[in-house]
Coordinates of C-alpha atoms and ligand atoms in Angstrom, one line a residue:
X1 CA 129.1 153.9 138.9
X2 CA 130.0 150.3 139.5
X3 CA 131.6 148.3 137.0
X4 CA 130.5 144.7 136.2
X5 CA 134.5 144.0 138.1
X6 CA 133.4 145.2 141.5
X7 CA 129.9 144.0 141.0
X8 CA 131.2 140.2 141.0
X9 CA 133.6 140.9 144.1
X10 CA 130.9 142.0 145.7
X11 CA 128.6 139.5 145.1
X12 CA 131.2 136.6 145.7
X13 CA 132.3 138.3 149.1
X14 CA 128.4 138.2 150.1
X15 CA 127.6 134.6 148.8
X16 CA 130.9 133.6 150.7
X17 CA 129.8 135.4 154.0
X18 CA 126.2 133.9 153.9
X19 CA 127.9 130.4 153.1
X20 CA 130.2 130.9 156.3
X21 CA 126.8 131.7 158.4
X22 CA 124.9 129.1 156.7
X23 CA 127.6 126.3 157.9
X24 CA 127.7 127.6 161.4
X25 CA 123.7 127.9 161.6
X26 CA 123.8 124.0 160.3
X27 CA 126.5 122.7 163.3
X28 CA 123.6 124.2 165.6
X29 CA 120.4 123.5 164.1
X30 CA 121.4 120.3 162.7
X31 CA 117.6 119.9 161.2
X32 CA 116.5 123.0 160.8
X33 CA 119.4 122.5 157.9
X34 CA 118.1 120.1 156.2
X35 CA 115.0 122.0 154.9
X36 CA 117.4 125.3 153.7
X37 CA 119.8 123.1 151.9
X38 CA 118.6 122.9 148.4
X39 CA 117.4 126.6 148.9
X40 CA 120.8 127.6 149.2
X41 CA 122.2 125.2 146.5
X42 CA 120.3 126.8 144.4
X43 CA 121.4 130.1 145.0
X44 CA 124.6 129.7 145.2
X45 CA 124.6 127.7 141.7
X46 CA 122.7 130.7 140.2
X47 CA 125.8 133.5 141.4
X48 CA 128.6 131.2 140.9
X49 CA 130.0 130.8 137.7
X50 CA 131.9 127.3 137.4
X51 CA 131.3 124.0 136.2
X52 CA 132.6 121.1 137.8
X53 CA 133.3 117.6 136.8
X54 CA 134.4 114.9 138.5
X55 CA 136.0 111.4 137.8
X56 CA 136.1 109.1 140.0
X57 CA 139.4 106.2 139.7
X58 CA 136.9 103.4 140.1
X59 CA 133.4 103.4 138.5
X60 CA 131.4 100.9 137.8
X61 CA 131.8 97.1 138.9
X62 CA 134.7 94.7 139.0
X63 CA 136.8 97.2 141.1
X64 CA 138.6 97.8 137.5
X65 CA 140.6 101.3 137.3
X66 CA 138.5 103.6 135.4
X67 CA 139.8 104.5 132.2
X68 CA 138.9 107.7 132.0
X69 CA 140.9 108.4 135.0
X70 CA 143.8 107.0 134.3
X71 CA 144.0 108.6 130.8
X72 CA 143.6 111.9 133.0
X73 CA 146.6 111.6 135.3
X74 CA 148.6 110.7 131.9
X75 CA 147.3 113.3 130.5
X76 CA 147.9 115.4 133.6
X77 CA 151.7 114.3 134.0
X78 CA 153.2 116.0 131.2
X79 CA 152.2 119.3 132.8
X80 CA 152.0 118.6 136.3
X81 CA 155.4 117.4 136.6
X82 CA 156.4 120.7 136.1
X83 CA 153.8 122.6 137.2
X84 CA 153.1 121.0 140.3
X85 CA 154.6 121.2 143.3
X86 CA 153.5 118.1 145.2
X87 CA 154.0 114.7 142.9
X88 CA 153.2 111.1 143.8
X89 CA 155.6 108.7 141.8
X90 CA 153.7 105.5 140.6
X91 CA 154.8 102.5 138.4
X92 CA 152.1 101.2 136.9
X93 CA 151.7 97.6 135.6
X94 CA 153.2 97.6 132.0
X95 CA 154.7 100.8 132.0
X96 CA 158.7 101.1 131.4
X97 CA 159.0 104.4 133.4
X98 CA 158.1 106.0 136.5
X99 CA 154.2 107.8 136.0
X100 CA 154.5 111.3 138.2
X101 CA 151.3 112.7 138.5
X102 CA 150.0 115.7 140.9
X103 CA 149.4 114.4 144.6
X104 CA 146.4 114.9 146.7
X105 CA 144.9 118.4 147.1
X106 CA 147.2 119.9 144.5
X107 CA 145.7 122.1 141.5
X108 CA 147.1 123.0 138.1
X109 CA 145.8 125.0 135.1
X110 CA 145.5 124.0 131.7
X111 CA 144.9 126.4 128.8
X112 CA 143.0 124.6 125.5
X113 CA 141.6 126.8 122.6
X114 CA 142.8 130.2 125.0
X115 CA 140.4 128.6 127.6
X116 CA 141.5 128.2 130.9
X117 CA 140.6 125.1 133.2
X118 CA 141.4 124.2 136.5
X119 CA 142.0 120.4 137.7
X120 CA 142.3 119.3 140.9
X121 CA 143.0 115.6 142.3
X122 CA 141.3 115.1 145.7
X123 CA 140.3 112.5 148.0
X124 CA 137.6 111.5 150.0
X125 CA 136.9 109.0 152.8
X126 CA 137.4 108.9 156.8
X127 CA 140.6 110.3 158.5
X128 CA 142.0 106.9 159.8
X129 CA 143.2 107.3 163.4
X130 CA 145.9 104.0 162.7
X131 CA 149.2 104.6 160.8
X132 CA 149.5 102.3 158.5
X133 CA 151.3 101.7 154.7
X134 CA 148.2 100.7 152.5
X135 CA 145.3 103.2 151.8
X136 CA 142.1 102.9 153.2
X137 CA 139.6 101.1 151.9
X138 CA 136.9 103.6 152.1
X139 CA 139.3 106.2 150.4
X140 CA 138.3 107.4 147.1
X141 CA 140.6 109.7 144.8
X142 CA 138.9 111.5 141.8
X143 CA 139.9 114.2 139.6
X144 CA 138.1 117.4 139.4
X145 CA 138.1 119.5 136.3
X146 CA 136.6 123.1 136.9
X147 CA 135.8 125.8 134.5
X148 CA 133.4 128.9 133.4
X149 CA 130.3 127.9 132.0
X150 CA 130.8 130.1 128.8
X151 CA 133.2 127.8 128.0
X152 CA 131.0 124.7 128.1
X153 CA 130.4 123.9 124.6
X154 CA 134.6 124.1 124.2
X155 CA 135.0 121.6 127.1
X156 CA 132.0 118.9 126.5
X157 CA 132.4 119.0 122.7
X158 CA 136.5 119.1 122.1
X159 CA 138.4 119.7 125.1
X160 CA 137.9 116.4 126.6
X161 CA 138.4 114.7 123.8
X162 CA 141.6 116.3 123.5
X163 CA 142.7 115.1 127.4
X164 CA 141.3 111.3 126.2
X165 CA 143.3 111.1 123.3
X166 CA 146.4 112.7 124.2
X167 CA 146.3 110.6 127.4
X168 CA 145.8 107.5 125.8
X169 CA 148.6 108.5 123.8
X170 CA 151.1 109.5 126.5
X171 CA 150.1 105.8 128.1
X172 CA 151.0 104.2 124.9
X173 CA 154.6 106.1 124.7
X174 CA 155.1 104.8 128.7
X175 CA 154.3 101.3 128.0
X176 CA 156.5 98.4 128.1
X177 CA 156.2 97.2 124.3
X178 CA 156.2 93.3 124.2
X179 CA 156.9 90.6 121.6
X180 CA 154.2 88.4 121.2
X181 CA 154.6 84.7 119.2
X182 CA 152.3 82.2 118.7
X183 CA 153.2 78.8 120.5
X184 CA 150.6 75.8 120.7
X185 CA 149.9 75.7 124.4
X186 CA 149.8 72.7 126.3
X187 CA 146.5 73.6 128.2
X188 CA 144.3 74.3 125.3
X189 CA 144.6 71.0 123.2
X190 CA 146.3 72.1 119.7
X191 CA 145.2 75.7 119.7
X192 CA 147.9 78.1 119.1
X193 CA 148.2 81.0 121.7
X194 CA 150.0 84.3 121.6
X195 CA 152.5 84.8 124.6
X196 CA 154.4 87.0 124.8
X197 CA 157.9 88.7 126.3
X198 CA 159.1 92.6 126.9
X199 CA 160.1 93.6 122.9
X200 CA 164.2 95.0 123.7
X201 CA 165.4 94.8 120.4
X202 CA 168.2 97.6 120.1
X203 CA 167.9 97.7 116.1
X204 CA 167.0 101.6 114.8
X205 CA 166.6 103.4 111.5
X206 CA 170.2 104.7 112.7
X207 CA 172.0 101.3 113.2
X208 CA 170.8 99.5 109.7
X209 CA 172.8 99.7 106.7
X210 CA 171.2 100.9 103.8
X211 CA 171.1 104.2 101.7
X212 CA 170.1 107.0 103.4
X213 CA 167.5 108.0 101.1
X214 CA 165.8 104.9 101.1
X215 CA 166.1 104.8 104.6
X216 CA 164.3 108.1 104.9
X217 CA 161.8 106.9 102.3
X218 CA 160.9 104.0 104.6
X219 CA 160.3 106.5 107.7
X220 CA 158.0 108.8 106.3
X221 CA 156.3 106.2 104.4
X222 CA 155.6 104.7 108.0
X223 CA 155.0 108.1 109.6
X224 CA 152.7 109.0 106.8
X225 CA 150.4 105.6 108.0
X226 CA 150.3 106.0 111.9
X227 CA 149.1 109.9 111.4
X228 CA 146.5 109.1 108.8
X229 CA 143.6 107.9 110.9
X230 CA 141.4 110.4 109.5
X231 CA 141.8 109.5 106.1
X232 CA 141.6 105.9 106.1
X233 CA 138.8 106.7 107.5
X234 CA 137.7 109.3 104.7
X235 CA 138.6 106.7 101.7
X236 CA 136.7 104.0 103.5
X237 CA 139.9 101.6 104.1
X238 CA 140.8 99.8 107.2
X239 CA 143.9 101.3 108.6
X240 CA 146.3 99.4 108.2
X241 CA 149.5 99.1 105.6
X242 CA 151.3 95.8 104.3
X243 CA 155.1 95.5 103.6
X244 CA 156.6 93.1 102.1
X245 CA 160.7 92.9 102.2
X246 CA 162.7 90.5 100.2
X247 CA 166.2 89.7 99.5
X248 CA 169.0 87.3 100.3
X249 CA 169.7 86.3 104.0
X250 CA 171.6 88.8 106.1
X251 CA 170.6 91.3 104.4
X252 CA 169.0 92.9 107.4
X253 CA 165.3 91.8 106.8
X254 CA 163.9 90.8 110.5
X255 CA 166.4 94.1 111.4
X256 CA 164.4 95.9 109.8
X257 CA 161.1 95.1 111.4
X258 CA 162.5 95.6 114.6
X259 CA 163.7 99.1 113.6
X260 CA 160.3 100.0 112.0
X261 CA 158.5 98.6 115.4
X262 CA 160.9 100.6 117.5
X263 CA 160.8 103.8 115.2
X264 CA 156.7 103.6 115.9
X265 CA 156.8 102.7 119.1
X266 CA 154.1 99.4 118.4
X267 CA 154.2 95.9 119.6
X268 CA 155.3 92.9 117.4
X269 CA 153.4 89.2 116.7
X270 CA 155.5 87.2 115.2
X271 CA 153.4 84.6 113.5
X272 CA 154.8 81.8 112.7
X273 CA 152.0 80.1 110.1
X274 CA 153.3 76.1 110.8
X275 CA 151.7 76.4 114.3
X276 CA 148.1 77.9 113.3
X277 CA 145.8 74.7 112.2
X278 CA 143.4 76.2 110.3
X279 CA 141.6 79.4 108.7
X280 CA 139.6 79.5 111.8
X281 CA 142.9 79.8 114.4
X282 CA 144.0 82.2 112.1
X283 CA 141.4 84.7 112.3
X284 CA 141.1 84.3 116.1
X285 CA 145.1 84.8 116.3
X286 CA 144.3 87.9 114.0
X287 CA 141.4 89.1 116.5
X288 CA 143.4 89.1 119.6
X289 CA 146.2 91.3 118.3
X290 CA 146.2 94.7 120.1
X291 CA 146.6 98.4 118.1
X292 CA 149.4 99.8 117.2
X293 CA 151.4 96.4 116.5
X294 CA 153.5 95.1 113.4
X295 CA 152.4 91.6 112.8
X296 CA 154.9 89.8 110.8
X297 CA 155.5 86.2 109.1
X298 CA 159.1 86.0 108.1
X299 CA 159.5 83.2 105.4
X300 CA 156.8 83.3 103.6
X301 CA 157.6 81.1 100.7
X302 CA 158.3 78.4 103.5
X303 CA 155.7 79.0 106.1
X304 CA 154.5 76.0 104.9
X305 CA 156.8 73.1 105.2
X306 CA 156.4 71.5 101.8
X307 CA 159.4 71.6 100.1
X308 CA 160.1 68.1 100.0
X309 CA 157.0 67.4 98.6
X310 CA 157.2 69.5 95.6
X311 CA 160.6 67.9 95.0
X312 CA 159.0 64.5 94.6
X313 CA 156.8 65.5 92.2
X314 CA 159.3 67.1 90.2
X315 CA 161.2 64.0 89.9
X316 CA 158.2 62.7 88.7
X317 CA 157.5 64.9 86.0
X318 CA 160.2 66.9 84.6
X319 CA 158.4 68.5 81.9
X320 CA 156.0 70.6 84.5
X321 CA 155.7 73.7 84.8
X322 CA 157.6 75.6 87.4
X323 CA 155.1 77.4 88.4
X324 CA 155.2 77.3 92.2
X325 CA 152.9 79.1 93.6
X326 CA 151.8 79.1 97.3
X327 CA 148.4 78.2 96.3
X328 CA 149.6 75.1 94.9
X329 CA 151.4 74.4 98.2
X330 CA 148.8 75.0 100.5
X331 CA 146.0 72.9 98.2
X332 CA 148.7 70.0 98.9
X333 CA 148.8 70.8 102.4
X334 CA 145.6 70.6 102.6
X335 CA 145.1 66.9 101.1
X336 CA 148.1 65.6 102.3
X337 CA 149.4 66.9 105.9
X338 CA 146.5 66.8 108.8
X339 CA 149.2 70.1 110.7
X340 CA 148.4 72.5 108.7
X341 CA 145.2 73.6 107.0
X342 CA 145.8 77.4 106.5
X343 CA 144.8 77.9 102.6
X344 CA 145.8 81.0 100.5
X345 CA 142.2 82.1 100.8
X346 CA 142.3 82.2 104.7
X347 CA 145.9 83.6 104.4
X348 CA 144.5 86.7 102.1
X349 CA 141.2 86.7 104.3
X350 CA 143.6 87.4 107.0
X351 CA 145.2 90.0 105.3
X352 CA 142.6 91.9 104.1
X353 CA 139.2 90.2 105.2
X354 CA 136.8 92.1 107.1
X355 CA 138.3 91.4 110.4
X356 CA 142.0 93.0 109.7
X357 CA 139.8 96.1 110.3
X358 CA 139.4 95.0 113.8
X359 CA 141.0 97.2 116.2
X360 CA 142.8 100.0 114.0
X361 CA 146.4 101.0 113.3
X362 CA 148.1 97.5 112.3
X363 CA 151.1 96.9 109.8
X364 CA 151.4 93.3 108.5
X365 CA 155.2 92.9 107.1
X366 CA 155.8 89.3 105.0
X367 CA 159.2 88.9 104.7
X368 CA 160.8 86.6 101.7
X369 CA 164.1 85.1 100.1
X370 CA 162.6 84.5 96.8
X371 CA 159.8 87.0 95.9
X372 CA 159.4 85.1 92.7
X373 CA 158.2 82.5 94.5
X374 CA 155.1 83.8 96.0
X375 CA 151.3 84.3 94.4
X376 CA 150.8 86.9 93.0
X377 CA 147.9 87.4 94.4
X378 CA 149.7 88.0 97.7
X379 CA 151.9 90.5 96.5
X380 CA 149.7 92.9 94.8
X381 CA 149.0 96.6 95.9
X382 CA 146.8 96.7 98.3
X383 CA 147.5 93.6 100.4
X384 CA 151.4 94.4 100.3
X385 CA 151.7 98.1 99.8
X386 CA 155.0 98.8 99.6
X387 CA 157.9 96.3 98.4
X388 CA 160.9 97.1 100.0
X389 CA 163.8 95.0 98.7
X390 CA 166.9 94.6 101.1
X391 CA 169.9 94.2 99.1
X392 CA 173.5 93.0 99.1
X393 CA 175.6 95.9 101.1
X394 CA 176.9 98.6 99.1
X395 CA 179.2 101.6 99.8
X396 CA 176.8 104.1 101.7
X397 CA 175.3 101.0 103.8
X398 CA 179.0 99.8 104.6
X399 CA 179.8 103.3 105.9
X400 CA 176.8 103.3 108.4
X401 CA 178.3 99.6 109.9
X402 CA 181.7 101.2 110.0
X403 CA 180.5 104.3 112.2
X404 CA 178.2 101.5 114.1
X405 CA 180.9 98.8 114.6
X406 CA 184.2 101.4 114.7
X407 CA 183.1 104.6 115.3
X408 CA 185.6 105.2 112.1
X409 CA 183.7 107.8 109.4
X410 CA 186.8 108.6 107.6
X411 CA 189.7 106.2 106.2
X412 CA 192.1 106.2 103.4
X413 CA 190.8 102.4 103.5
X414 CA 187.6 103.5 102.6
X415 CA 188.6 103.6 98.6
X416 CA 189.3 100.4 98.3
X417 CA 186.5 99.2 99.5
X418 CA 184.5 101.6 97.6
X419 CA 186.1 100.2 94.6
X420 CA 185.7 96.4 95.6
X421 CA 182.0 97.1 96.4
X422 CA 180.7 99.2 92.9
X423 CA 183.2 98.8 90.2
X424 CA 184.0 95.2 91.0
X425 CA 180.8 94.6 92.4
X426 CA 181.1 92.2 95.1
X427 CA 178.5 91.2 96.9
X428 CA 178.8 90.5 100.3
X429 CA 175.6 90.7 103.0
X430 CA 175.3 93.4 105.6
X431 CA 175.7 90.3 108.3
X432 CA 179.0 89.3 106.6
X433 CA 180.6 92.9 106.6
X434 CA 179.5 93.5 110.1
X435 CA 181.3 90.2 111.1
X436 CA 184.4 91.3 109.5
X437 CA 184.4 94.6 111.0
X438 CA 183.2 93.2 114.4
X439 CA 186.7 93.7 116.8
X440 CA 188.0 89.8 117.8
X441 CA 189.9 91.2 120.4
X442 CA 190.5 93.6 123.3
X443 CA 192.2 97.1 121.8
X444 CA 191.7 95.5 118.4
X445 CA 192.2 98.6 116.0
X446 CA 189.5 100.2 113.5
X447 CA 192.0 99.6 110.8
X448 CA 193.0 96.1 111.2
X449 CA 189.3 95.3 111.0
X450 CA 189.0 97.3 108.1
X451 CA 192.0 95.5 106.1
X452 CA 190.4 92.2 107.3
X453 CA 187.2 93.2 105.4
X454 CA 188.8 94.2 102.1
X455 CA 190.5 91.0 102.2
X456 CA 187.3 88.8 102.6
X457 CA 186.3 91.0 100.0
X458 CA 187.9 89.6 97.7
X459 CA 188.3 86.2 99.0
X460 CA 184.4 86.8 98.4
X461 CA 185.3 87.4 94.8
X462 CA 187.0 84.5 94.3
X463 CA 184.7 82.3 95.6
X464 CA 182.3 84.3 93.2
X465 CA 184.2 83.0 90.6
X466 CA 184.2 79.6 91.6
X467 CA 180.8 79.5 91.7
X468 CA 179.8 80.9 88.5
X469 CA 182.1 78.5 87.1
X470 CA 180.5 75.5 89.1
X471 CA 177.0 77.0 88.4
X472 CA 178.3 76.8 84.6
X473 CA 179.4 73.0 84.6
X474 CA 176.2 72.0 86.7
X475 CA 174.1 73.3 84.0
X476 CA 176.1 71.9 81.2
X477 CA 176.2 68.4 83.2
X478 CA 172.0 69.0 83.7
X479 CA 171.1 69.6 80.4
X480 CA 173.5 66.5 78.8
X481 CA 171.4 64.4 81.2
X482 CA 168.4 65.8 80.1
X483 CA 169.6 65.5 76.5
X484 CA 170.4 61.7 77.3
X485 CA 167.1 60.7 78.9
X486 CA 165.1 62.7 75.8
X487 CA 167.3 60.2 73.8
X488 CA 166.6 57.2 75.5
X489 CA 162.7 57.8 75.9
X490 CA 162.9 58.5 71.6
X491 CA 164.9 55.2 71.6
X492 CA 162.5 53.7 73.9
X493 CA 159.2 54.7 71.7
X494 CA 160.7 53.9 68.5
X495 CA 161.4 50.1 69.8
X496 CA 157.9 50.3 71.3
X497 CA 156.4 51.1 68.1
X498 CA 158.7 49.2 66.0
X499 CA 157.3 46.2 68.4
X500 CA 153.7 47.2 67.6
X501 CA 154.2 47.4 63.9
X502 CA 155.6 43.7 64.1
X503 CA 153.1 42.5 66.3
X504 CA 150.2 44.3 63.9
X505 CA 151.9 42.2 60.5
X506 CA 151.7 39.2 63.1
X507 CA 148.1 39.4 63.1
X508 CA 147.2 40.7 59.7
X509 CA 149.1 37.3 58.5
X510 CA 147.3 35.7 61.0
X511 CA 144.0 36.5 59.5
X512 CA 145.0 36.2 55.5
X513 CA 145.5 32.3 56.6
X514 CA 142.4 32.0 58.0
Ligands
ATP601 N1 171.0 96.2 106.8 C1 171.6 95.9 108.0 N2 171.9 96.8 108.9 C2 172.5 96.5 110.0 N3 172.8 95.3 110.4 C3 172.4 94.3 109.6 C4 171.8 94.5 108.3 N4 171.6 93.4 107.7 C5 172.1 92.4 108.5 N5 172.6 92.9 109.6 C6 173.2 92.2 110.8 O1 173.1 90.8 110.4 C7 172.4 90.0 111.3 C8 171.4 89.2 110.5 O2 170.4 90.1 109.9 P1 168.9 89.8 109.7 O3 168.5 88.7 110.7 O4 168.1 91.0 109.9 O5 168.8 89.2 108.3 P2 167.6 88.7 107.5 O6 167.5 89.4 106.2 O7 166.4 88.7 108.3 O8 168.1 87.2 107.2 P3 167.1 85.9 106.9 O9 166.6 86.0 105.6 O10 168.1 84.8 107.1 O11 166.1 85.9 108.0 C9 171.7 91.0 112.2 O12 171.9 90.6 113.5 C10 172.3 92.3 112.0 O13 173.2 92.6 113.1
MG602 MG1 165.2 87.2 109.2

């Protein structure tokens, strides 16, 4: 009895002999060939079991890479470089590492859902007799992906899928992230352009001071957003995810954005709002972002230079209501200053319009002094989902700047300072305490830094003092000037109607004589 085993040797050894006899009968009956050709294509497609599929590195016009190859050989380098035993080494344009893929004629397996593939990168084109450096012109490279066509529906329907995604992803991790701002370029009239520079920020979620829980609150809040492409897409939302951080300077704010953009590995556009003319820039800054990129306006509450303005008006009128909302700013701007027409509407349209969802995974961080100060409007869920307020530097944030700045975990130093910072409750910025514990010299010891912090400490706690004090007086000095102009405008109306009252008798006598 033959088994099905020996059945398939025997038939491949039989379809390879006739091929070998078939190729030798075609070198000597060139034409005769010709007419047996798709005869024996067609058996030999009908014994043999594989699928093949090729991709070619350029398809299609412009002489532009094709995609789909070059998300292959990403794809393909994570195994091949260790699977392979001839490698080409290639930088590519825009990546930060070398890209090792499989060389010429080499083959490697893959296994996906306990399939197994085969992929093999040839080439094609003349044999050149000349040495020379630079490939040939009519060379052509192309990947081939073999496998059993009982496995089709695995390869066609998921498998490839699988090799797009995970090679688009691999290309993304290699890339050379950038920082992109918007400057008014001199070639295109006023419009504002992005351009951009390679993004080397060495902030982490290691290096910033804050608690750690919050600090671990922050990551898988932001790991929670670049997985859940799926279920934005389930809930119907555009994926994407606002923060907004506020707090006093130097607390670590724009440090922050460049941890989270270096935590995510995504690109950053720094906007800066006083450059973009109008709604319209806006949007078209907004379109040309890329994926996978923070886009942040630090400053909100003075994006729009208009400050000044306000204060006149003030002056003006004391008794109005200090309600200062960016609205209000921006409908100013808009009468008043021809720089600057972005409007809360276009700002919000921006944020959440229809063409934020342009383009997928984006984060949009708005970064504040005075989160009073902004519209509420702007704030709310939704547009800013999660408020993350950066805050004067406390014990557990002043020990992660120690170990940065000193390598020092441990000091008996350590309980003072834990004493000045919660139970007397000074409050000094991460910025300050890493400039005291910055080393001004050569050899300069952990401690001696340490003993210069705890002494600005409380230099800061003085001044603390001071101010409170002067913040008292100023007050009291405001509100006896206040108290003196209500006076003088009660004095002022009482002569002004003690005047009118004269002036009235005046004319009532006046009219008794006639
Ligand atoms: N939380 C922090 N962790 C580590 N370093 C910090 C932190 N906060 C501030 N720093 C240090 O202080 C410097 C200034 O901080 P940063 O520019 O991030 O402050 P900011 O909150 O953005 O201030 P501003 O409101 O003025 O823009 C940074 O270069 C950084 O070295
Ligand atoms: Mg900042």
């Amino acid at each position: 009895m033959v088994t099905m085993g020996q059945l398939w040797t025997n038939t491949g050894s039989a379809l390879a002999t006739l091929m070998f006899v078939y190729t030798i009968f075609k070198q000597w009956f060139p034409h005769f060939g010709d007419h047996l050709e798709p005869f024996f294509k067609r058996l030999f497609s009908r014994f043999y079991p594989y699928i093949q599929i090729t991709f070619h590195e350029y398809s299609g016009e412009h002489f532009k890479r094709s995609e789909a190859y070059l998300g292959i050989q990403s794809y393909l380098s994570k195994d091949s470089s260790s699977r392979a035993k001839k490698l080409k080494a290639n930088t590519t344009k825009g990546s930060k590492s070398l890209v090792l893929s499989m060389d010429d004629k080499e083959e490697i397996t893959d296994e996906f859902e306990s399939v197994t593939v085969w992929w093999q990168s040839k080439k094609e084109g003349n044999i050149r007799q000349s040495f020379s450096f630079y490939p040939a012109a009519d060379e052509k490279r192309y990947y081939m992906l073999r496998f059993h066509r009982r496995d089709r529906e695995v390869i066609i329907e998921r498998y490839l899928e699988h090799v797009m995604r995970e090679g688009k992803t691999i290309e993304l991790k290699n890339r050379e992230r950038k920082l992109y701002s918007n400057t008014p370029g001199q070639n295109h009239g006023n419009q504002t352009k992005w351009s951009h520079v390679t993004f080397e920020h060495p902030a982490t979620f290691d290096t910033l001071a804050m608690e750690e829980k919050k600090k671990e609150e922050i990551k898988s809040d932001l790991v929670k957003f670049s997985r859940s492409k799926d279920y934005y897409k389930k809930i119907g939302k555009a994926w994407k995810r606002g923060y907004l951080l506020f707090g006093p300077p130097g607390t670590g704010k724009s440090t922050m954005i460049a941890a989270m953009a270096n935590f995510l590995e995504y690109d950053v556009y720094d906007l800066e709002l006083t450059t973009v003319m109008d709604n319209t820039q806006l949007r078209r800054l907004l379109i040309e972002t890329s994926t996978k990129s923070i886009i942040v306006i630090e400053d909100i509450d003075c994006s729009l230079n208009l400050t000044g303005q306000r204060k006149k008006k003030e002056e003006e009128d004391e008794d109005e209501d200090d309600k200062n909302t960016i609205e209000k700013k921006m409908m100013k701007n808009e009468g008043d200053k021809k720089e600057s027409k972005v409007t809360l509407s276009g700002l919000l349209n921006f944020i959440d319009g229809l063409w934020s969802a342009c383009g997928g995974e984006r984060i949009i961080v708005f970064t504040t002094n005075f989160v009073d100060k902004l519209d509420p409007a702007l704030i709310r869920k939704g547009r800013m989902d999660k408020h993350i307020e950066m805050s004067y530097c406390g014990f557990e944030a002043f020990k992660v700047l120690a170990k940065n700045y000193l390598d020092v975990e441990e000091s008996e130093l350590f309980d003072e300072i834990k004493r000045l910072l919660e139970v007397e409750g000074i409050k000094m910025t991460p910025a300050d305490v890493g400039e005291n514990l910055l080393p001004k010299s050569e050899g300069e010891e952990g401690e001696t830094c340490l003993r210069r912090l705890i002494e600005a400490l409380k230099e800061e706690k003085e001044e603390a003092k001071r101010r409170v004090e002067e913040d008292v007086k100023q007050k009291k000095e405001e509100e006896e000037e206040k108290r003196r102009r209500k006076e003088k405008k009660a004095e002022k109306e009482a002569k002004e109607e003690e005047e009118k009252k004269k002036k009235n008798k005046i004319e009532e006598n006046g009219e008794a004589e006639h």
